[in-house]
Amino acid sequence: MERVVVRVGVIGAGNVGSALVAMLLDESRFPALIEAVGAPLRLVAVAVRDTNKPHPGVPSELLTSDALSVATRDDVDLLVELAGGVDDAYRYVRAALESGKSVVTANKALIAAKGTELEAIARAKNVDLIFEAAVGGGIPILRALRTSLVGEKIQRVMGIVNGTTNFILSAMTSDGAQYGDVLAEAQRLGYAEADPTADVEGFDAAAKVTILSSLSFGTSLEGAAIAREGISKITADDVAFAKRHHFVIKLVGVAERVGEYGISMRVHPAMLPESHPLASINGAFNAVFVEGAKAGPLMMMGQGAGGDPTASAVLGDILESGRNCMLGRRSATPDVETNLTMVPQSELQSSFYLTLDVLDRPGVLAAVTKVFGDHGVSIRLLEQSGIGDEARLTLVTHLAMESDMAATLEDLQQVETVDAIGSCIRILGED
Amino acid sequence: MERVVVRVGVIGAGNVGSALVAMLLDESRFPALIEAVGAPLRLVAVAVRDTNKPHPGVPSELLTSDALSVATRDDVDLLVELAGGVDDAYRYVRAALESGKSVVTANKALIAAKGTELEAIARAKNVDLIFEAAVGGGIPILRALRTSLVGEKIQRVMGIVNGTTNFILSAMTSDGAQYGDVLAEAQRLGYAEADPTADVEGFDAAAKVTILSSLSFGTSLEGAAIAREGISKITADDVAFAKRHHFVIKLVGVAERVGEYGISMRVHPAMLPESHPLASINGAFNAVFVEGAKAGPLMMMGQGAGGDPTASAVLGDILESGRNCMLGRRSATPDVETNLTMVPQSELQSSFYLTLDVLDRPGVLAAVTKVFGDHGVSIRLLEQSGIGDEARLTLVTHLAMESDMAATLEDLQQVETVDAIGSCIRILGED
């Protein structure tokens, strides 16, 4: 049977879902969409939690509360999963793939946890599982990795992939404000959730790093344990120091090759030189910086969240998969590389920024610097400030092994004149 | 017959060609390339001008001086045209397409002049004509426009798409040097040609704007006349003024929608606010800034030239087209939109920066400002500087029609106290 239309079912009509429905029903764009797919797209169902609630812009005859049936019914060729969460979404996506439907999703948590398993089903059924919007909202970074750069040996992918934390850190940088005050303001403005943990502690960014790594290096998508550190301990003093020394503090997600078969994935705050392309990405913007062996450094930036930008990325996936559907094929996806090993954080090198609250006594400097020396960690900058009995030491190290730095921190806690270890932030992007 | 290998012929073994040959022969990358294409790529011929000259890295048995036969011989499935120029390249590409071979090229001049005609042949023969490397070197911007953003209504594309001029303007900004001195230095370093006209007068950028516009709006690729202005008249004073007022001068290529069916394409120097994402793109880097109706602002940056980055983009095209070749299909390309009209520069609006050399006499300000007022051009900033009899006026206007500004400039030449009109630079990116 020749297909004359591609029938689309959508699960979820929140911010992104309703923006997508508006795009699919915008008649002025029909010619462009038909040209891209080779046939019209027809929206046949929109599953929502409660069909009695108002869903402006969604024709009421398309509404249903039976999400699982949208995933499996015969008159849907392509499922768009925008429900969010992992468990329910997993059921819908798996059911759709098993019914031979292609799936487009924006669900980073689902893909980071179950992507490899779901992709295997998609391959077996010769259908697509595409998820551009799962990383970087409207930025077409994943498609670039799986098409333009598929022949490129990628060395490192480093991104600002969480808008909430970038908004907070940008505001701390421009206003000199403290973390807690800026977070409260971000919550008031709707840039941060009432419970901000997933964003500020780096869980959201970690899921995105898992996905970036899988497309850059072929690592598996099955809930990889990623070294993860959030921004909640960053102080106004840290930001001021960074500014004075021409650095900017960003929450970065990094996936990189270590040697030929090692991969490191991590999320942590980092001081980046002001001249680094990622340093100028402010507010809720996202950006991903890719270093390829031949392509050299590349960066893509754009809106990392929001209904329209995210829906725009979802629409791009629908057009790709819709065209595949017309041609009876699927898009290429990278194999999982089985010969890669995860390199623990302790085996990596970095420069570190560190603050110590110390007693302002003779000999304190000697005691502190001895600990660094004992572990072979070389100091490149040391500032002392403070009033009366208490003083603050700020140190920046040369490149040091993470394990040596960890041992240094442990020993510093035993030094009698050290009151407290304050911040410890990695410095990246100087190479 | 089932295809078990995709056979590639290359015309041209210069910088890009030899980098590409190295990538195609790098055995460590074979698994990745086979996975992307679905079959091995086999390099079967490399056409060069003189087979007796040394071509390091190119196996001598692949060398031939008969480029046209590489374009047509039966054992080539996919032609890579890296010869450059228009006339010969046109013959090769046309012959290859007519023989039913897909073509990958990095030749912006060829595509800007003959793209629509060649694309029609490619369509008729159901083969590809792909040219990612023609704009922005290693930056995958064209693929983003024809895949991820194909459903997006693009409002504007603005790019720094010429590395030579960006190198010169960046150096003028960081060193305060004059254009001529920096150009000479750029020539010494190999960043500028002995005859720099194509770069510094914006011809190269204009070809790239033609291509960006065709993929963003569906305009035709047949040597469109683009309003074009180069950087050779930019002075150190202009750069200093920009710096003082937090602007950066860049050579920008712009293609944008004007109303529903109007398109403007142009290349000219522009003052951009320091906070604009394009303002921080320095040296030989390129970047393209895309404003989509739904996706919002997006920017992609990377290395705009050089053997490896350009060859990396060519390789991405080869993999896309090689996979198509295995599946007996071609990639989707936008139709030429026939209902678009070119909007002349005179109908656009801009703010302008302008310098005037004037006689330092009473009444000169009144005479000058009257001319602006007569044409309805409103002044938002005026600086006067100078020594003795001569003075320099620097003015910045509010938004004004280009035609009104042109009339103002014409009348200013008639003002007795105006010695000379110096620079006139548009200010963009403030909206």
Coordinates of C-alpha atoms in Angstrom, one line a residue, chain B:
Chain B
M1 CA 22.6 -5.7 -8.3
E2 CA 23.3 -5.2 -4.7
R3 CA 26.0 -2.7 -4.0
V4 CA 28.7 -3.9 -1.7
V5 CA 30.9 -0.8 -1.9
V6 CA 30.5 2.8 -2.7
R7 CA 33.2 4.0 -5.1
V8 CA 34.4 7.5 -4.8
G9 CA 36.2 9.7 -7.3
V10 CA 37.9 12.9 -6.3
I11 CA 38.8 15.9 -8.5
G12 CA 41.4 18.1 -6.9
A13 CA 44.2 17.2 -4.5
G14 CA 45.0 20.6 -3.0
N15 CA 44.6 21.5 0.7
V16 CA 41.2 20.0 1.1
G17 CA 41.5 17.2 -1.4
S18 CA 44.7 15.8 0.2
A19 CA 43.1 16.1 3.7
L20 CA 40.1 14.2 2.4
V21 CA 42.2 11.5 0.8
A22 CA 44.0 11.0 4.1
M23 CA 40.6 10.6 5.9
L24 CA 39.3 8.1 3.3
L25 CA 42.4 6.0 3.6
D26 CA 42.7 6.1 7.4
E27 CA 42.1 2.4 8.3
S28 CA 41.4 3.2 12.0
R29 CA 38.2 5.1 10.8
F30 CA 37.0 2.3 8.5
P31 CA 34.5 0.8 11.0
A32 CA 32.9 4.2 11.7
L33 CA 32.6 5.0 8.0
I34 CA 31.2 1.5 7.1
E35 CA 28.6 1.9 9.9
A36 CA 27.5 5.3 8.6
V37 CA 27.2 4.3 5.0
G38 CA 26.2 0.6 5.3
A39 CA 29.1 -0.4 3.1
P40 CA 32.8 0.4 2.7
L41 CA 33.8 3.5 0.7
R42 CA 36.5 2.9 -1.9
L43 CA 38.6 5.7 -3.3
V44 CA 39.1 4.8 -7.0
A45 CA 40.5 7.9 -8.6
V46 CA 42.0 11.3 -7.8
A47 CA 42.2 13.8 -10.6
V48 CA 45.0 16.4 -10.5
R49 CA 46.4 18.9 -12.9
D50 CA 49.8 17.4 -13.2
T51 CA 50.3 13.7 -12.3
N52 CA 54.1 14.2 -12.4
K53 CA 54.1 16.6 -9.5
P54 CA 54.4 15.0 -6.0
H55 CA 51.0 14.4 -4.3
P56 CA 52.1 13.1 -0.9
G57 CA 49.6 10.7 0.6
V58 CA 47.8 10.0 -2.6
P59 CA 48.6 6.5 -3.9
S60 CA 50.1 7.0 -7.4
E61 CA 48.0 4.4 -9.0
L62 CA 44.9 6.5 -8.3
L63 CA 46.2 9.6 -9.9
T64 CA 44.9 10.8 -13.2
S65 CA 45.0 14.1 -15.1
D66 CA 41.7 13.3 -16.8
A67 CA 39.2 15.0 -14.5
L68 CA 36.2 14.7 -16.9
S69 CA 36.6 10.9 -17.1
V70 CA 36.6 10.6 -13.3
A71 CA 33.3 12.4 -13.5
T72 CA 31.8 10.0 -15.9
R73 CA 33.5 6.6 -15.7
D74 CA 31.4 3.6 -14.7
D75 CA 33.4 2.6 -11.7
V76 CA 32.6 5.9 -9.8
D77 CA 29.4 6.1 -7.8
L78 CA 30.0 9.4 -6.2
L79 CA 32.1 12.3 -7.4
V80 CA 33.8 14.8 -5.1
E81 CA 34.5 18.0 -6.8
L82 CA 37.3 20.0 -5.2
A83 CA 38.8 21.6 -8.3
G84 CA 37.4 25.1 -7.5
G85 CA 36.5 27.8 -10.1
V86 CA 33.3 27.8 -12.0
D87 CA 33.7 26.8 -15.6
D88 CA 35.7 23.5 -15.4
A89 CA 33.9 22.5 -12.2
Y90 CA 30.6 23.1 -13.9
R91 CA 31.5 20.7 -16.7
Y92 CA 32.6 18.0 -14.3
V93 CA 29.7 18.2 -12.0
R94 CA 27.2 18.4 -14.8
A95 CA 28.7 15.4 -16.5
A96 CA 28.7 13.4 -13.3
L97 CA 25.1 14.2 -12.5
E98 CA 24.0 13.4 -16.0
S99 CA 25.8 10.1 -15.7
G100 CA 23.7 9.3 -12.7
K101 CA 26.4 9.9 -10.1
S102 CA 25.9 11.8 -6.9
V103 CA 28.1 14.8 -6.4
V104 CA 29.6 16.4 -3.3
T105 CA 31.4 19.7 -3.7
A106 CA 32.9 22.4 -1.6
N107 CA 32.7 24.9 -4.4
K108 CA 30.6 27.9 -3.2
A109 CA 31.2 29.9 -6.4
L110 CA 29.9 27.1 -8.6
I111 CA 26.8 26.5 -6.4
A112 CA 26.0 30.2 -6.0
A113 CA 26.2 30.6 -9.8
K114 CA 24.8 27.3 -11.2
G115 CA 23.2 25.6 -8.2
T116 CA 19.6 25.7 -9.3
E117 CA 20.4 24.3 -12.8
L118 CA 22.6 21.5 -11.4
E119 CA 20.1 20.7 -8.7
A120 CA 17.4 20.2 -11.3
I121 CA 19.6 17.7 -13.1
A122 CA 20.3 15.9 -9.8
R123 CA 16.6 15.7 -9.1
A124 CA 15.8 14.3 -12.5
K125 CA 18.5 11.7 -12.1
N126 CA 17.5 10.9 -8.5
V127 CA 21.0 11.6 -7.2
D128 CA 22.5 14.0 -4.7
L129 CA 24.1 17.3 -5.0
I130 CA 25.4 18.2 -1.6
F131 CA 27.8 21.1 -0.6
E132 CA 28.0 21.5 3.2
A133 CA 31.6 22.7 2.9
A134 CA 30.6 25.6 0.6
V135 CA 29.6 27.7 3.6
G136 CA 31.4 27.9 6.9
G137 CA 34.0 25.2 6.3
G138 CA 33.6 22.6 9.0
I139 CA 30.4 24.1 10.5
P140 CA 27.4 21.9 9.7
I141 CA 25.1 24.8 9.1
L142 CA 23.7 23.8 5.7
R143 CA 22.7 20.4 6.9
A144 CA 21.0 22.0 9.9
L145 CA 19.0 24.3 7.6
R146 CA 17.9 21.4 5.3
T147 CA 17.1 18.9 8.0
S148 CA 16.5 20.1 11.6
L149 CA 15.2 23.5 10.5
V150 CA 13.3 22.4 7.3
G151 CA 10.0 22.9 9.1
E152 CA 11.0 26.2 10.7
K153 CA 10.0 29.5 9.2
I154 CA 13.3 31.3 9.2
Q155 CA 13.3 35.1 9.6
R156 CA 16.9 35.9 9.2
V157 CA 20.3 34.3 8.7
M158 CA 23.3 36.4 9.5
G159 CA 26.8 35.2 9.3
I160 CA 30.5 35.9 9.6
V161 CA 31.3 33.7 6.6
N162 CA 34.7 34.9 5.5
G163 CA 37.7 34.1 7.7
T164 CA 40.1 36.5 6.0
T165 CA 38.1 39.6 6.7
N166 CA 37.3 38.4 10.2
F167 CA 40.9 37.9 10.8
I168 CA 41.7 41.5 9.6
L169 CA 38.8 43.1 11.5
S170 CA 39.7 41.1 14.7
A171 CA 43.3 42.3 14.5
M172 CA 42.3 45.9 13.8
T173 CA 40.1 45.7 16.9
S174 CA 42.7 44.1 19.2
D175 CA 45.7 46.1 18.0
G176 CA 44.1 49.4 16.9
A177 CA 46.0 49.0 13.6
Q178 CA 45.1 50.4 10.2
Y179 CA 43.5 48.2 7.6
G180 CA 46.5 48.3 5.2
D181 CA 49.0 47.2 7.8
V182 CA 46.8 44.3 9.0
L183 CA 46.1 43.2 5.4
A184 CA 49.8 43.1 4.7
E185 CA 50.4 41.0 7.8
A186 CA 47.5 38.7 6.9
Q187 CA 49.1 38.2 3.4
R188 CA 52.4 37.5 5.0
L189 CA 50.8 34.8 7.3
G190 CA 48.8 33.3 4.4
Y191 CA 45.4 34.3 5.7
A192 CA 44.9 36.6 2.7
E193 CA 45.6 36.1 -1.0
A194 CA 48.1 38.3 -2.9
D195 CA 45.0 39.7 -4.7
P196 CA 42.6 39.9 -1.7
T197 CA 39.7 41.3 -3.7
A198 CA 37.4 38.3 -3.5
D199 CA 37.6 38.3 0.3
V200 CA 37.9 41.9 1.3
E201 CA 35.4 43.2 -1.1
G202 CA 32.8 40.6 0.0
F203 CA 32.5 38.5 -3.2
D204 CA 33.3 35.3 -1.3
A205 CA 30.8 36.2 1.4
A206 CA 28.1 37.1 -1.2
A207 CA 28.3 33.6 -2.7
K208 CA 27.8 32.1 0.7
V209 CA 24.9 34.4 1.5
T210 CA 23.3 33.2 -1.8
I211 CA 23.6 29.6 -0.6
L212 CA 22.4 30.3 2.9
S213 CA 19.4 32.1 1.5
S214 CA 18.5 29.3 -0.9
L215 CA 18.4 26.8 2.0
S216 CA 16.6 29.2 4.3
F217 CA 14.0 30.7 2.0
G218 CA 14.1 28.7 -1.2
T219 CA 15.6 31.5 -3.3
S220 CA 17.2 30.5 -6.6
L221 CA 20.9 29.7 -7.0
E222 CA 21.7 31.4 -10.2
G223 CA 24.1 34.3 -9.6
A224 CA 21.8 36.5 -7.6
A225 CA 22.9 40.2 -7.5
I226 CA 23.6 40.9 -3.9
A227 CA 24.2 44.3 -2.4
R228 CA 27.8 44.1 -1.5
E229 CA 30.3 46.3 0.3
G230 CA 33.7 45.3 1.5
I231 CA 35.9 46.2 4.5
S232 CA 38.7 48.1 2.7
K233 CA 37.5 51.5 3.8
I234 CA 37.2 50.7 7.5
T235 CA 39.6 52.9 9.4
A236 CA 41.3 52.6 12.8
D237 CA 39.1 55.5 13.9
D238 CA 36.0 53.6 13.1
V239 CA 37.2 50.6 15.1
A240 CA 38.1 52.9 18.0
F241 CA 34.7 54.5 18.0
A242 CA 33.0 51.1 17.9
K243 CA 35.1 50.0 20.9
R244 CA 34.3 53.1 22.9
H245 CA 30.6 52.6 22.4
H246 CA 30.7 48.8 23.0
F247 CA 30.3 47.8 19.4
V248 CA 32.4 45.5 17.2
I249 CA 32.8 45.9 13.5
K250 CA 32.3 42.6 11.5
L251 CA 31.7 41.9 7.8
V252 CA 28.3 40.3 7.9
G253 CA 26.4 38.4 5.2
V254 CA 22.6 38.8 5.8
A255 CA 19.6 37.0 4.2
E256 CA 16.3 37.9 5.7
R257 CA 12.6 37.9 5.1
V258 CA 11.0 41.3 4.6
G259 CA 7.3 41.0 5.0
E260 CA 5.8 37.7 3.8
Y261 CA 7.3 37.4 0.3
G262 CA 10.2 39.8 0.3
I263 CA 13.8 38.6 0.7
S264 CA 16.9 40.8 1.2
M265 CA 20.4 39.5 0.7
R266 CA 23.5 41.6 1.3
V267 CA 27.0 41.7 2.5
H268 CA 28.5 44.7 4.3
P269 CA 30.5 45.7 7.4
A270 CA 28.3 46.3 10.4
M271 CA 28.7 47.5 13.9
L272 CA 27.3 44.8 16.3
P273 CA 26.7 45.3 20.0
E274 CA 29.5 43.6 22.0
S275 CA 26.8 41.4 23.6
H276 CA 25.7 40.0 20.2
P277 CA 26.7 36.3 19.9
L278 CA 28.5 37.1 16.6
A279 CA 30.5 39.9 18.2
S280 CA 32.8 37.4 20.0
I281 CA 33.6 35.3 16.9
N282 CA 37.2 36.3 16.3
G283 CA 40.2 35.5 14.1
A284 CA 39.6 33.1 11.2
F285 CA 36.5 31.6 12.9
N286 CA 33.2 31.6 11.1
A287 CA 29.7 31.7 12.6
V288 CA 26.2 31.7 11.4
F289 CA 23.3 33.2 13.4
V290 CA 19.8 31.9 12.5
E291 CA 16.6 33.4 13.8
G292 CA 13.7 31.1 13.4
A293 CA 10.1 31.9 14.2
K294 CA 9.8 29.0 16.7
A295 CA 13.3 27.8 17.3
G296 CA 14.4 31.3 18.3
P297 CA 18.0 32.4 17.9
L298 CA 20.6 29.7 17.1
M299 CA 24.2 30.1 16.4
M300 CA 26.8 27.7 15.0
M301 CA 30.5 28.5 15.0
G302 CA 33.6 26.8 13.9
Q303 CA 36.6 26.8 11.6
G304 CA 35.5 28.4 8.3
A305 CA 38.4 27.2 6.3
G306 CA 41.5 25.0 6.3
G307 CA 42.1 21.6 4.8
D308 CA 41.0 19.3 7.7
P309 CA 37.8 21.2 8.8
T310 CA 36.7 21.6 5.2
A311 CA 37.5 18.0 4.3
S312 CA 35.6 16.9 7.5
A313 CA 32.5 18.6 6.1
V314 CA 33.0 17.0 2.7
L315 CA 33.3 13.6 4.4
G316 CA 30.0 14.2 6.2
D317 CA 28.4 14.8 2.8
I318 CA 30.1 11.7 1.3
L319 CA 28.7 9.6 4.2
E320 CA 25.1 11.0 3.7
S321 CA 25.2 10.5 0.0
G322 CA 27.0 7.1 0.2
R323 CA 24.2 5.9 2.5
N324 CA 21.6 7.2 0.0
C325 CA 23.5 5.4 -2.8
M326 CA 23.1 2.1 -0.9
L327 CA 19.4 2.7 -0.5
G328 CA 18.8 4.0 -4.0
R329 CA 17.4 7.3 -2.8
R330 CA 18.5 11.0 -2.6
S331 CA 18.3 13.6 0.2
A332 CA 15.4 16.1 0.2
T333 CA 16.2 19.5 -1.1
P334 CA 14.1 22.6 -1.0
D335 CA 12.0 23.7 -4.0
V336 CA 12.8 27.0 -5.5
E337 CA 10.0 29.4 -4.2
T338 CA 8.8 31.3 -7.2
N339 CA 6.7 33.8 -5.3
L340 CA 9.6 35.5 -3.5
T341 CA 10.7 39.0 -4.6
M342 CA 14.1 40.6 -3.9
V343 CA 13.8 43.7 -1.8
P344 CA 16.3 46.4 -2.9
Q345 CA 18.6 47.7 -0.2
S346 CA 17.0 51.2 -0.6
E347 CA 13.8 49.9 1.0
L348 CA 15.4 48.6 4.1
Q349 CA 15.9 50.3 7.4
S350 CA 19.1 50.6 9.5
S351 CA 20.8 52.8 12.0
F352 CA 24.0 54.3 10.6
Y353 CA 27.4 55.4 12.0
L354 CA 28.9 58.2 9.9
T355 CA 32.0 60.4 10.0
L356 CA 32.3 63.8 8.3
D357 CA 35.4 65.9 7.9
V358 CA 34.2 69.5 8.3
L359 CA 35.6 73.0 8.6
D360 CA 35.5 74.1 12.2
R361 CA 33.3 77.2 11.7
P362 CA 30.3 78.5 13.4
G363 CA 27.1 77.2 11.8
V364 CA 28.6 74.0 10.5
L365 CA 26.6 71.9 13.0
A366 CA 23.4 73.6 12.0
A367 CA 24.1 73.1 8.3
V368 CA 24.8 69.4 8.7
T369 CA 22.0 68.6 11.1
K370 CA 19.5 70.4 8.8
V371 CA 20.4 68.0 5.9
F372 CA 19.6 65.0 8.2
G373 CA 16.3 66.7 9.3
D374 CA 15.3 67.5 5.7
H375 CA 15.3 63.7 5.0
G376 CA 13.7 62.7 8.2
V377 CA 16.9 61.0 9.5
S378 CA 17.0 61.4 13.2
I379 CA 20.4 61.7 15.0
R380 CA 20.9 59.8 18.3
L381 CA 24.5 60.6 18.9
L382 CA 26.9 63.3 17.7
E383 CA 30.6 63.8 18.6
Q384 CA 32.8 66.6 17.5
S385 CA 36.6 66.3 17.6
G386 CA 39.4 68.0 15.8
I387 CA 42.3 70.5 15.8
G388 CA 42.6 73.9 14.3
D389 CA 40.7 74.6 11.1
E390 CA 39.5 71.0 10.6
A391 CA 37.1 69.1 12.7
R392 CA 35.6 65.6 12.5
L393 CA 31.9 64.9 13.2
T394 CA 30.9 61.4 14.2
L395 CA 27.2 60.8 14.1
V396 CA 24.9 57.8 14.8
T397 CA 21.4 57.9 13.5
H398 CA 18.2 56.3 14.8
L399 CA 16.6 53.7 12.4
A400 CA 16.3 55.3 9.0
M401 CA 15.4 54.2 5.5
E402 CA 18.4 53.4 3.4
S403 CA 17.0 55.7 0.6
D404 CA 16.7 58.6 3.1
M405 CA 20.2 58.0 4.2
A406 CA 21.5 57.9 0.7
A407 CA 19.8 61.2 -0.1
T408 CA 21.3 62.6 3.1
L409 CA 24.8 61.6 2.0
E410 CA 24.2 63.1 -1.4
D411 CA 23.1 66.4 0.0
L412 CA 25.9 66.5 2.6
Q413 CA 28.4 66.6 -0.3
Q414 CA 26.8 69.9 -1.4
V415 CA 27.3 71.5 2.1
E416 CA 30.1 74.0 1.8
T417 CA 31.5 73.4 5.2
V418 CA 31.6 69.6 4.7
D419 CA 35.1 68.7 3.4
A420 CA 34.5 65.0 3.0
I421 CA 32.3 62.1 3.9
G422 CA 34.4 59.5 5.8
S423 CA 32.9 56.2 6.8
C424 CA 29.3 55.1 6.8
I425 CA 28.7 51.8 8.6
R426 CA 25.4 50.2 9.4
I427 CA 24.6 49.2 13.0
L428 CA 22.8 45.8 13.3
G429 CA 21.7 43.5 16.0
E430 CA 20.3 46.0 18.5
D431 CA 16.7 44.6 18.2

